[in-house]
């Protein structure tokens, strides 16, 4: 099982759609979880941390299920500017382990 | 807003040569990291650095690689005897704390091309 596994994508959705990304991780000792976004040929940027209770930031909602070792990201009312690759990130120790990313394209 | 900077933005080198990639972390950060991303692949952790020593390294970070903080601002990654497969984007990151609860801020990356 890969350390961090994501939906392969790509996801192509119209503006205004709701889209959900899934991620699973193999190390049950992992303590911290994040979603980063990466635009083409740019550095990863933190989108949001993922907390056990779930958390929301505007149109973005992240959920964590420790028992299933599963993380999700929901984007509501998607915008053209949401087009990017979304990276699931897990920290089994002090370093970050990245998933391969799921590419999202939002079309007019 | 403070940011991590990296130089050069693009480095082209011949196979077998040594390269030094430079990073200036955010000034009050204490933890520093190098990651690499081969084109079309995932971001991979290389090494973390704290208090002038390596705190963790991945299996990728072998004897070919070394890191240094030569002064109070720069953080460098040296790759000796570069190979074709070292061609990748190298990202530096820094954070104010560790344990995963502190955001790591990434620099814009250095694209290394080994010919």
JSON list of C-alpha atoms in Angstrom, two decimals:
[
{"chain": "A", "resi": 1, "resn": "UNK", "atom": "CA", "xyz": [0.00, 0.00, 0.00]},
{"chain": "A", "resi": 2, "resn": "UNK", "atom": "CA", "xyz": [1.35, 3.43, -0.91]},
{"chain": "A", "resi": 3, "resn": "UNK", "atom": "CA", "xyz": [2.13, 5.81, 1.95]},
{"chain": "A", "resi": 4, "resn": "UNK", "atom": "CA", "xyz": [-0.38, 8.33, 0.66]},
{"chain": "A", "resi": 5, "resn": "UNK", "atom": "CA", "xyz": [-2.79, 7.43, -2.09]},
{"chain": "A", "resi": 6, "resn": "UNK", "atom": "CA", "xyz": [-5.15, 9.78, -3.88]},
{"chain": "A", "resi": 7, "resn": "UNK", "atom": "CA", "xyz": [-7.82, 9.59, -6.55]},
{"chain": "A", "resi": 8, "resn": "UNK", "atom": "CA", "xyz": [-5.85, 9.61, -9.80]},
{"chain": "A", "resi": 9, "resn": "UNK", "atom": "CA", "xyz": [-8.15, 12.09, -11.53]},
{"chain": "A", "resi": 10, "resn": "UNK", "atom": "CA", "xyz": [-8.23, 14.22, -13.53]},
{"chain": "A", "resi": 11, "resn": "UNK", "atom": "CA", "xyz": [-11.47, 15.85, -12.51]},
{"chain": "A", "resi": 12, "resn": "UNK", "atom": "CA", "xyz": [-13.08, 18.12, -15.10]},
{"chain": "A", "resi": 13, "resn": "UNK", "atom": "CA", "xyz": [-16.08, 19.97, -13.70]},
{"chain": "A", "resi": 14, "resn": "UNK", "atom": "CA", "xyz": [-18.18, 22.99, -14.67]},
{"chain": "A", "resi": 15, "resn": "UNK", "atom": "CA", "xyz": [-18.14, 26.16, -12.62]},
{"chain": "A", "resi": 16, "resn": "UNK", "atom": "CA", "xyz": [-20.40, 25.92, -9.63]},
{"chain": "A", "resi": 17, "resn": "UNK", "atom": "CA", "xyz": [-20.03, 22.17, -9.26]},
{"chain": "A", "resi": 18, "resn": "UNK", "atom": "CA", "xyz": [-19.21, 20.38, -6.06]},
{"chain": "A", "resi": 19, "resn": "UNK", "atom": "CA", "xyz": [-16.22, 18.09, -6.20]},
{"chain": "A", "resi": 20, "resn": "UNK", "atom": "CA", "xyz": [-14.76, 15.70, -3.65]},
{"chain": "A", "resi": 21, "resn": "UNK", "atom": "CA", "xyz": [-11.26, 14.31, -3.39]},
{"chain": "A", "resi": 22, "resn": "UNK", "atom": "CA", "xyz": [-10.29, 11.25, -1.39]},
{"chain": "A", "resi": 23, "resn": "UNK", "atom": "CA", "xyz": [-7.03, 10.22, 0.15]},
{"chain": "A", "resi": 24, "resn": "UNK", "atom": "CA", "xyz": [-5.87, 7.21, 2.17]},
{"chain": "A", "resi": 25, "resn": "UNK", "atom": "CA", "xyz": [-2.66, 6.80, 4.14]},
{"chain": "A", "resi": 26, "resn": "UNK", "atom": "CA", "xyz": [-0.84, 3.73, 5.35]},
{"chain": "A", "resi": 27, "resn": "UNK", "atom": "CA", "xyz": [0.93, 4.85, 8.54]},
{"chain": "A", "resi": 28, "resn": "UNK", "atom": "CA", "xyz": [-1.54, 4.73, 11.40]},
{"chain": "A", "resi": 29, "resn": "UNK", "atom": "CA", "xyz": [0.88, 6.71, 13.57]},
{"chain": "A", "resi": 30, "resn": "UNK", "atom": "CA", "xyz": [0.51, 9.77, 11.37]},
{"chain": "A", "resi": 31, "resn": "UNK", "atom": "CA", "xyz": [-0.33, 12.82, 13.40]},
{"chain": "A", "resi": 32, "resn": "UNK", "atom": "CA", "xyz": [-0.99, 15.69, 11.07]},
{"chain": "A", "resi": 33, "resn": "UNK", "atom": "CA", "xyz": [-2.80, 16.00, 7.81]},
{"chain": "A", "resi": 34, "resn": "UNK", "atom": "CA", "xyz": [-3.03, 18.72, 5.21]},
{"chain": "A", "resi": 35, "resn": "UNK", "atom": "CA", "xyz": [-4.35, 19.61, 1.81]},
{"chain": "A", "resi": 36, "resn": "UNK", "atom": "CA", "xyz": [-1.98, 21.61, -0.37]},
{"chain": "A", "resi": 37, "resn": "UNK", "atom": "CA", "xyz": [-2.66, 22.94, -3.82]},
{"chain": "A", "resi": 38, "resn": "UNK", "atom": "CA", "xyz": [-0.08, 23.14, -6.54]},
{"chain": "A", "resi": 39, "resn": "UNK", "atom": "CA", "xyz": [-0.44, 25.18, -9.67]},
{"chain": "A", "resi": 40, "resn": "UNK", "atom": "CA", "xyz": [1.41, 24.08, -12.77]},
{"chain": "A", "resi": 41, "resn": "UNK", "atom": "CA", "xyz": [5.19, 24.38, -12.29]},
{"chain": "A", "resi": 42, "resn": "UNK", "atom": "CA", "xyz": [4.74, 26.21, -8.99]},
{"chain": "A", "resi": 43, "resn": "UNK", "atom": "CA", "xyz": [5.45, 25.36, -5.38]},
{"chain": "A", "resi": 44, "resn": "UNK", "atom": "CA", "xyz": [2.88, 23.63, -3.15]},
{"chain": "A", "resi": 45, "resn": "UNK", "atom": "CA", "xyz": [0.85, 26.01, -1.04]},
{"chain": "A", "resi": 46, "resn": "UNK", "atom": "CA", "xyz": [-1.13, 25.13, 2.04]},
{"chain": "A", "resi": 47, "resn": "UNK", "atom": "CA", "xyz": [-4.85, 25.04, 1.42]},
{"chain": "A", "resi": 48, "resn": "UNK", "atom": "CA", "xyz": [-5.92, 23.81, 4.83]},
{"chain": "A", "resi": 49, "resn": "UNK", "atom": "CA", "xyz": [-4.99, 21.62, 7.74]},
{"chain": "A", "resi": 50, "resn": "UNK", "atom": "CA", "xyz": [-7.26, 18.68, 8.50]},
{"chain": "A", "resi": 51, "resn": "UNK", "atom": "CA", "xyz": [-8.45, 18.17, 12.05]},
{"chain": "A", "resi": 52, "resn": "UNK", "atom": "CA", "xyz": [-10.07, 15.13, 13.60]},
{"chain": "A", "resi": 53, "resn": "UNK", "atom": "CA", "xyz": [-13.35, 16.94, 14.05]},
{"chain": "A", "resi": 54, "resn": "UNK", "atom": "CA", "xyz": [-13.40, 18.08, 10.46]},
{"chain": "A", "resi": 55, "resn": "UNK", "atom": "CA", "xyz": [-13.01, 21.67, 9.46]},
{"chain": "A", "resi": 56, "resn": "UNK", "atom": "CA", "xyz": [-14.38, 24.15, 6.98]},
{"chain": "A", "resi": 57, "resn": "UNK", "atom": "CA", "xyz": [-12.88, 27.19, 5.35]},
{"chain": "A", "resi": 58, "resn": "UNK", "atom": "CA", "xyz": [-15.32, 28.97, 3.11]},
{"chain": "A", "resi": 59, "resn": "UNK", "atom": "CA", "xyz": [-16.12, 26.68, 0.20]},
{"chain": "A", "resi": 60, "resn": "UNK", "atom": "CA", "xyz": [-13.66, 24.03, 1.35]},
{"chain": "A", "resi": 61, "resn": "UNK", "atom": "CA", "xyz": [-14.41, 21.27, 3.84]},
{"chain": "A", "resi": 62, "resn": "UNK", "atom": "CA", "xyz": [-11.88, 18.71, 5.04]},
{"chain": "A", "resi": 63, "resn": "UNK", "atom": "CA", "xyz": [-12.65, 15.51, 6.90]},
{"chain": "A", "resi": 64, "resn": "UNK", "atom": "CA", "xyz": [-10.45, 12.97, 8.64]},
{"chain": "A", "resi": 65, "resn": "UNK", "atom": "CA", "xyz": [-11.34, 9.42, 9.58]},
{"chain": "A", "resi": 66, "resn": "UNK", "atom": "CA", "xyz": [-8.46, 7.99, 11.61]},
{"chain": "A", "resi": 67, "resn": "UNK", "atom": "CA", "xyz": [-10.03, 4.56, 11.94]},
{"chain": "A", "resi": 68, "resn": "UNK", "atom": "CA", "xyz": [-10.21, 4.19, 8.16]},
{"chain": "A", "resi": 69, "resn": "UNK", "atom": "CA", "xyz": [-7.03, 6.22, 7.58]},
{"chain": "A", "resi": 70, "resn": "UNK", "atom": "CA", "xyz": [-8.96, 8.35, 5.15]},
{"chain": "A", "resi": 71, "resn": "UNK", "atom": "CA", "xyz": [-8.98, 12.07, 4.40]},
{"chain": "A", "resi": 72, "resn": "UNK", "atom": "CA", "xyz": [-11.31, 13.99, 2.14]},
{"chain": "A", "resi": 73, "resn": "UNK", "atom": "CA", "xyz": [-11.61, 17.45, 0.65]},
{"chain": "A", "resi": 74, "resn": "UNK", "atom": "CA", "xyz": [-14.88, 18.87, -0.59]},
{"chain": "A", "resi": 75, "resn": "UNK", "atom": "CA", "xyz": [-15.00, 21.96, -2.77]},
{"chain": "A", "resi": 76, "resn": "UNK", "atom": "CA", "xyz": [-18.37, 23.60, -3.18]},
{"chain": "A", "resi": 77, "resn": "UNK", "atom": "CA", "xyz": [-19.36, 26.12, -5.85]},
{"chain": "A", "resi": 78, "resn": "UNK", "atom": "CA", "xyz": [-16.11, 25.58, -7.70]},
{"chain": "A", "resi": 79, "resn": "UNK", "atom": "CA", "xyz": [-14.47, 28.54, -9.43]},
{"chain": "A", "resi": 80, "resn": "UNK", "atom": "CA", "xyz": [-12.20, 28.71, -12.44]},
{"chain": "A", "resi": 81, "resn": "UNK", "atom": "CA", "xyz": [-9.42, 29.70, -10.05]},
{"chain": "A", "resi": 82, "resn": "UNK", "atom": "CA", "xyz": [-9.76, 26.38, -8.22]},
{"chain": "A", "resi": 83, "resn": "UNK", "atom": "CA", "xyz": [-8.13, 24.65, -11.19]},
{"chain": "A", "resi": 84, "resn": "UNK", "atom": "CA", "xyz": [-4.94, 23.12, -9.79]},
{"chain": "A", "resi": 85, "resn": "UNK", "atom": "CA", "xyz": [-3.53, 19.88, -8.49]},
{"chain": "A", "resi": 86, "resn": "UNK", "atom": "CA", "xyz": [-4.61, 19.05, -4.95]},
{"chain": "A", "resi": 87, "resn": "UNK", "atom": "CA", "xyz": [-2.06, 17.27, -2.79]},
{"chain": "A", "resi": 88, "resn": "UNK", "atom": "CA", "xyz": [-2.91, 15.19, 0.23]},
{"chain": "A", "resi": 89, "resn": "UNK", "atom": "CA", "xyz": [-0.11, 15.45, 2.79]},
{"chain": "A", "resi": 90, "resn": "UNK", "atom": "CA", "xyz": [0.51, 13.32, 5.86]},
{"chain": "A", "resi": 91, "resn": "UNK", "atom": "CA", "xyz": [3.18, 13.68, 8.52]},
{"chain": "A", "resi": 92, "resn": "UNK", "atom": "CA", "xyz": [4.18, 10.30, 9.99]},
{"chain": "A", "resi": 93, "resn": "UNK", "atom": "CA", "xyz": [7.11, 11.98, 11.70]},
{"chain": "A", "resi": 94, "resn": "UNK", "atom": "CA", "xyz": [8.33, 15.53, 11.28]},
{"chain": "A", "resi": 95, "resn": "UNK", "atom": "CA", "xyz": [8.58, 15.41, 7.52]},
{"chain": "A", "resi": 96, "resn": "UNK", "atom": "CA", "xyz": [5.73, 15.53, 5.09]},
{"chain": "A", "resi": 97, "resn": "UNK", "atom": "CA", "xyz": [4.69, 12.73, 2.78]},
{"chain": "A", "resi": 98, "resn": "UNK", "atom": "CA", "xyz": [2.83, 13.79, -0.30]},
{"chain": "A", "resi": 99, "resn": "UNK", "atom": "CA", "xyz": [0.29, 11.97, -2.39]},
{"chain": "A", "resi": 100, "resn": "UNK", "atom": "CA", "xyz": [0.69, 12.09, -6.14]},
{"chain": "A", "resi": 101, "resn": "UNK", "atom": "CA", "xyz": [-2.05, 14.70, -6.36]},
{"chain": "A", "resi": 102, "resn": "UNK", "atom": "CA", "xyz": [-5.41, 14.95, -8.07]},
{"chain": "A", "resi": 103, "resn": "UNK", "atom": "CA", "xyz": [-5.71, 17.38, -10.93]},
{"chain": "A", "resi": 104, "resn": "UNK", "atom": "CA", "xyz": [-8.83, 19.53, -11.06]},
{"chain": "A", "resi": 105, "resn": "UNK", "atom": "CA", "xyz": [-9.92, 21.58, -14.04]},
{"chain": "A", "resi": 106, "resn": "UNK", "atom": "CA", "xyz": [-12.92, 23.85, -13.61]},
{"chain": "A", "resi": 107, "resn": "UNK", "atom": "CA", "xyz": [-14.46, 24.89, -16.92]},
{"chain": "A", "resi": 108, "resn": "UNK", "atom": "CA", "xyz": [-16.77, 27.81, -17.70]},
{"chain": "B", "resi": 1, "resn": "UNK", "atom": "CA", "xyz": [4.56, 38.87, 3.58]},
{"chain": "B", "resi": 2, "resn": "UNK", "atom": "CA", "xyz": [7.76, 36.97, 4.33]},
{"chain": "B", "resi": 3, "resn": "UNK", "atom": "CA", "xyz": [8.63, 34.27, 1.85]},
{"chain": "B", "resi": 4, "resn": "UNK", "atom": "CA", "xyz": [11.20, 31.59, 1.12]},
{"chain": "B", "resi": 5, "resn": "UNK", "atom": "CA", "xyz": [13.44, 32.43, -1.80]},
{"chain": "B", "resi": 6, "resn": "UNK", "atom": "CA", "xyz": [15.54, 30.09, -3.91]},
{"chain": "B", "resi": 7, "resn": "UNK", "atom": "CA", "xyz": [18.33, 30.62, -6.41]},
{"chain": "B", "resi": 8, "resn": "UNK", "atom": "CA", "xyz": [18.85, 29.94, -9.19]},
{"chain": "B", "resi": 9, "resn": "UNK", "atom": "CA", "xyz": [15.41, 29.41, -10.65]},
{"chain": "B", "resi": 10, "resn": "UNK", "atom": "CA", "xyz": [16.88, 27.10, -13.27]},
{"chain": "B", "resi": 11, "resn": "UNK", "atom": "CA", "xyz": [20.21, 25.30, -13.22]},
{"chain": "B", "resi": 12, "resn": "UNK", "atom": "CA", "xyz": [21.59, 23.33, -16.14]},
{"chain": "B", "resi": 13, "resn": "UNK", "atom": "CA", "xyz": [24.59, 21.11, -15.54]},
{"chain": "B", "resi": 14, "resn": "UNK", "atom": "CA", "xyz": [26.51, 18.30, -17.13]},
{"chain": "B", "resi": 15, "resn": "UNK", "atom": "CA", "xyz": [26.33, 14.81, -15.72]},
{"chain": "B", "resi": 16, "resn": "UNK", "atom": "CA", "xyz": [29.05, 14.27, -13.13]},
{"chain": "B", "resi": 17, "resn": "UNK", "atom": "CA", "xyz": [29.24, 17.91, -12.10]},
{"chain": "B", "resi": 18, "resn": "UNK", "atom": "CA", "xyz": [28.48, 19.25, -8.64]},
{"chain": "B", "resi": 19, "resn": "UNK", "atom": "CA", "xyz": [25.68, 21.75, -8.07]},
{"chain": "B", "resi": 20, "resn": "UNK", "atom": "CA", "xyz": [24.71, 23.87, -5.10]},
{"chain": "B", "resi": 21, "resn": "UNK", "atom": "CA", "xyz": [21.12, 24.97, -4.75]},
{"chain": "B", "resi": 22, "resn": "UNK", "atom": "CA", "xyz": [20.52, 27.91, -2.48]},
{"chain": "B", "resi": 23, "resn": "UNK", "atom": "CA", "xyz": [17.63, 28.86, -0.27]},
{"chain": "B", "resi": 24, "resn": "UNK", "atom": "CA", "xyz": [16.88, 31.74, 2.06]},
{"chain": "B", "resi": 25, "resn": "UNK", "atom": "CA", "xyz": [14.26, 30.57, 4.55]},
{"chain": "B", "resi": 26, "resn": "UNK", "atom": "CA", "xyz": [11.87, 32.91, 6.33]},
{"chain": "B", "resi": 27, "resn": "UNK", "atom": "CA", "xyz": [13.97, 34.81, 8.84]},
{"chain": "B", "resi": 28, "resn": "UNK", "atom": "CA", "xyz": [12.50, 33.67, 12.15]},
{"chain": "B", "resi": 29, "resn": "UNK", "atom": "CA", "xyz": [12.05, 30.04, 11.11]},
{"chain": "B", "resi": 30, "resn": "UNK", "atom": "CA", "xyz": [14.16, 27.37, 12.72]},
{"chain": "B", "resi": 31, "resn": "UNK", "atom": "CA", "xyz": [13.36, 24.25, 10.70]},
{"chain": "B", "resi": 32, "resn": "UNK", "atom": "CA", "xyz": [14.42, 23.78, 7.12]},
{"chain": "B", "resi": 33, "resn": "UNK", "atom": "CA", "xyz": [13.62, 21.18, 4.50]},
{"chain": "B", "resi": 34, "resn": "UNK", "atom": "CA", "xyz": [14.45, 20.09, 0.99]},
{"chain": "B", "resi": 35, "resn": "UNK", "atom": "CA", "xyz": [12.00, 18.29, -1.26]},
{"chain": "B", "resi": 36, "resn": "UNK", "atom": "CA", "xyz": [12.24, 17.29, -4.88]},
{"chain": "B", "resi": 37, "resn": "UNK", "atom": "CA", "xyz": [9.63, 16.71, -7.57]},
{"chain": "B", "resi": 38, "resn": "UNK", "atom": "CA", "xyz": [10.54, 14.86, -10.72]},
{"chain": "B", "resi": 39, "resn": "UNK", "atom": "CA", "xyz": [8.42, 16.12, -13.62]},
{"chain": "B", "resi": 40, "resn": "UNK", "atom": "CA", "xyz": [4.98, 14.56, -13.51]},
{"chain": "B", "resi": 41, "resn": "UNK", "atom": "CA", "xyz": [5.60, 12.83, -10.20]},
{"chain": "B", "resi": 42, "resn": "UNK", "atom": "CA", "xyz": [4.85, 13.50, -6.57]},
{"chain": "B", "resi": 43, "resn": "UNK", "atom": "CA", "xyz": [6.74, 15.77, -4.19]},
{"chain": "B", "resi": 44, "resn": "UNK", "atom": "CA", "xyz": [9.31, 13.71, -2.25]},
{"chain": "B", "resi": 45, "resn": "UNK", "atom": "CA", "xyz": [10.90, 14.55, 1.07]},
{"chain": "B", "resi": 46, "resn": "UNK", "atom": "CA", "xyz": [14.70, 14.65, 1.06]},
{"chain": "B", "resi": 47, "resn": "UNK", "atom": "CA", "xyz": [15.90, 16.06, 4.37]},
{"chain": "B", "resi": 48, "resn": "UNK", "atom": "CA", "xyz": [15.02, 18.19, 7.36]},
{"chain": "B", "resi": 49, "resn": "UNK", "atom": "CA", "xyz": [17.51, 20.36, 9.25]},
{"chain": "B", "resi": 50, "resn": "UNK", "atom": "CA", "xyz": [17.41, 21.93, 12.68]},
{"chain": "B", "resi": 51, "resn": "UNK", "atom": "CA", "xyz": [19.98, 23.44, 14.99]},
{"chain": "B", "resi": 52, "resn": "UNK", "atom": "CA", "xyz": [22.73, 23.01, 12.41]},
{"chain": "B", "resi": 53, "resn": "UNK", "atom": "CA", "xyz": [22.23, 19.33, 11.91]},
{"chain": "B", "resi": 54, "resn": "UNK", "atom": "CA", "xyz": [20.13, 16.92, 9.93]},
{"chain": "B", "resi": 55, "resn": "UNK", "atom": "CA", "xyz": [17.11, 15.80, 11.91]},
{"chain": "B", "resi": 56, "resn": "UNK", "atom": "CA", "xyz": [15.64, 13.39, 9.37]},
{"chain": "B", "resi": 57, "resn": "UNK", "atom": "CA", "xyz": [16.45, 12.19, 5.89]},
{"chain": "B", "resi": 58, "resn": "UNK", "atom": "CA", "xyz": [14.81, 9.94, 3.36]},
{"chain": "B", "resi": 59, "resn": "UNK", "atom": "CA", "xyz": [16.26, 7.00, 1.52]},
{"chain": "B", "resi": 60, "resn": "UNK", "atom": "CA", "xyz": [16.76, 9.30, -1.47]},
{"chain": "B", "resi": 61, "resn": "UNK", "atom": "CA", "xyz": [19.18, 11.48, 0.51]},
{"chain": "B", "resi": 62, "resn": "UNK", "atom": "CA", "xyz": [22.30, 9.37, 0.14]},
{"chain": "B", "resi": 63, "resn": "UNK", "atom": "CA", "xyz": [26.01, 10.27, 0.19]},
{"chain": "B", "resi": 64, "resn": "UNK", "atom": "CA", "xyz": [25.58, 12.20, -3.04]},
{"chain": "B", "resi": 65, "resn": "UNK", "atom": "CA", "xyz": [23.66, 14.87, -1.17]},
{"chain": "B", "resi": 66, "resn": "UNK", "atom": "CA", "xyz": [24.61, 17.22, 1.62]},
{"chain": "B", "resi": 67, "resn": "UNK", "atom": "CA", "xyz": [23.06, 20.25, 3.27]},
{"chain": "B", "resi": 68, "resn": "UNK", "atom": "CA", "xyz": [24.58, 23.19, 5.01]},
{"chain": "B", "resi": 69, "resn": "UNK", "atom": "CA", "xyz": [23.64, 26.42, 6.67]},
{"chain": "B", "resi": 70, "resn": "UNK", "atom": "CA", "xyz": [26.81, 28.37, 5.95]},
{"chain": "B", "resi": 71, "resn": "UNK", "atom": "CA", "xyz": [25.62, 31.58, 7.57]},
{"chain": "B", "resi": 72, "resn": "UNK", "atom": "CA", "xyz": [22.60, 32.96, 9.37]},
{"chain": "B", "resi": 73, "resn": "UNK", "atom": "CA", "xyz": [20.42, 33.21, 6.31]},
{"chain": "B", "resi": 74, "resn": "UNK", "atom": "CA", "xyz": [21.29, 30.67, 3.62]},
{"chain": "B", "resi": 75, "resn": "UNK", "atom": "CA", "xyz": [20.43, 26.98, 3.51]},
{"chain": "B", "resi": 76, "resn": "UNK", "atom": "CA", "xyz": [22.06, 25.00, 0.73]},
{"chain": "B", "resi": 77, "resn": "UNK", "atom": "CA", "xyz": [21.67, 21.62, -0.92]},
{"chain": "B", "resi": 78, "resn": "UNK", "atom": "CA", "xyz": [24.76, 20.24, -2.60]},
{"chain": "B", "resi": 79, "resn": "UNK", "atom": "CA", "xyz": [24.49, 17.43, -5.12]},
{"chain": "B", "resi": 80, "resn": "UNK", "atom": "CA", "xyz": [27.79, 15.81, -6.01]},
{"chain": "B", "resi": 81, "resn": "UNK", "atom": "CA", "xyz": [28.43, 14.00, -9.27]},
{"chain": "B", "resi": 82, "resn": "UNK", "atom": "CA", "xyz": [24.99, 14.69, -10.70]},
{"chain": "B", "resi": 83, "resn": "UNK", "atom": "CA", "xyz": [23.16, 11.99, -12.63]},
{"chain": "B", "resi": 84, "resn": "UNK", "atom": "CA", "xyz": [20.50, 12.28, -15.31]},
{"chain": "B", "resi": 85, "resn": "UNK", "atom": "CA", "xyz": [17.88, 11.10, -12.84]},
{"chain": "B", "resi": 86, "resn": "UNK", "atom": "CA", "xyz": [18.65, 14.02, -10.54]},
{"chain": "B", "resi": 87, "resn": "UNK", "atom": "CA", "xyz": [16.80, 16.25, -12.99]},
{"chain": "B", "resi": 88, "resn": "UNK", "atom": "CA", "xyz": [13.86, 17.59, -11.01]},
{"chain": "B", "resi": 89, "resn": "UNK", "atom": "CA", "xyz": [12.39, 20.62, -9.30]},
{"chain": "B", "resi": 90, "resn": "UNK", "atom": "CA", "xyz": [13.96, 21.09, -5.89]},
{"chain": "B", "resi": 91, "resn": "UNK", "atom": "CA", "xyz": [11.88, 22.90, -3.29]},
{"chain": "B", "resi": 92, "resn": "UNK", "atom": "CA", "xyz": [13.18, 24.37, -0.08]},
{"chain": "B", "resi": 93, "resn": "UNK", "atom": "CA", "xyz": [10.76, 24.90, 2.80]},
{"chain": "B", "resi": 94, "resn": "UNK", "atom": "CA", "xyz": [10.92, 26.34, 6.28]},
{"chain": "B", "resi": 95, "resn": "UNK", "atom": "CA", "xyz": [8.73, 26.35, 9.37]},
{"chain": "B", "resi": 96, "resn": "UNK", "atom": "CA", "xyz": [8.74, 28.01, 12.78]},
{"chain": "B", "resi": 97, "resn": "UNK", "atom": "CA", "xyz": [8.15, 24.76, 14.60]},
{"chain": "B", "resi": 98, "resn": "UNK", "atom": "CA", "xyz": [7.98, 21.07, 13.99]},
{"chain": "B", "resi": 99, "resn": "UNK", "atom": "CA", "xyz": [5.69, 18.15, 14.68]},
{"chain": "B", "resi": 100, "resn": "UNK", "atom": "CA", "xyz": [3.51, 18.71, 11.69]},
{"chain": "B", "resi": 101, "resn": "UNK", "atom": "CA", "xyz": [1.28, 21.30, 13.31]},
{"chain": "B", "resi": 102, "resn": "UNK", "atom": "CA", "xyz": [3.36, 24.09, 11.86]},
{"chain": "B", "resi": 103, "resn": "UNK", "atom": "CA", "xyz": [2.89, 25.11, 8.26]},
{"chain": "B", "resi": 104, "resn": "UNK", "atom": "CA", "xyz": [5.85, 24.55, 6.02]},
{"chain": "B", "resi": 105, "resn": "UNK", "atom": "CA", "xyz": [6.31, 27.42, 3.61]},
{"chain": "B", "resi": 106, "resn": "UNK", "atom": "CA", "xyz": [7.75, 26.46, 0.27]},
{"chain": "B", "resi": 107, "resn": "UNK", "atom": "CA", "xyz": [10.07, 28.43, -1.96]},
{"chain": "B", "resi": 108, "resn": "UNK", "atom": "CA", "xyz": [9.39, 28.73, -5.71]},
{"chain": "B", "resi": 109, "resn": "UNK", "atom": "CA", "xyz": [11.84, 25.93, -6.47]},
{"chain": "B", "resi": 110, "resn": "UNK", "atom": "CA", "xyz": [14.97, 25.44, -8.55]},
{"chain": "B", "resi": 111, "resn": "UNK", "atom": "CA", "xyz": [14.58, 23.43, -11.71]},
{"chain": "B", "resi": 112, "resn": "UNK", "atom": "CA", "xyz": [17.68, 21.29, -12.14]},
{"chain": "B", "resi": 113, "resn": "UNK", "atom": "CA", "xyz": [18.39, 19.87, -15.57]},
{"chain": "B", "resi": 114, "resn": "UNK", "atom": "CA", "xyz": [21.23, 17.36, -15.86]},
{"chain": "B", "resi": 115, "resn": "UNK", "atom": "CA", "xyz": [22.45, 16.77, -19.40]}
]
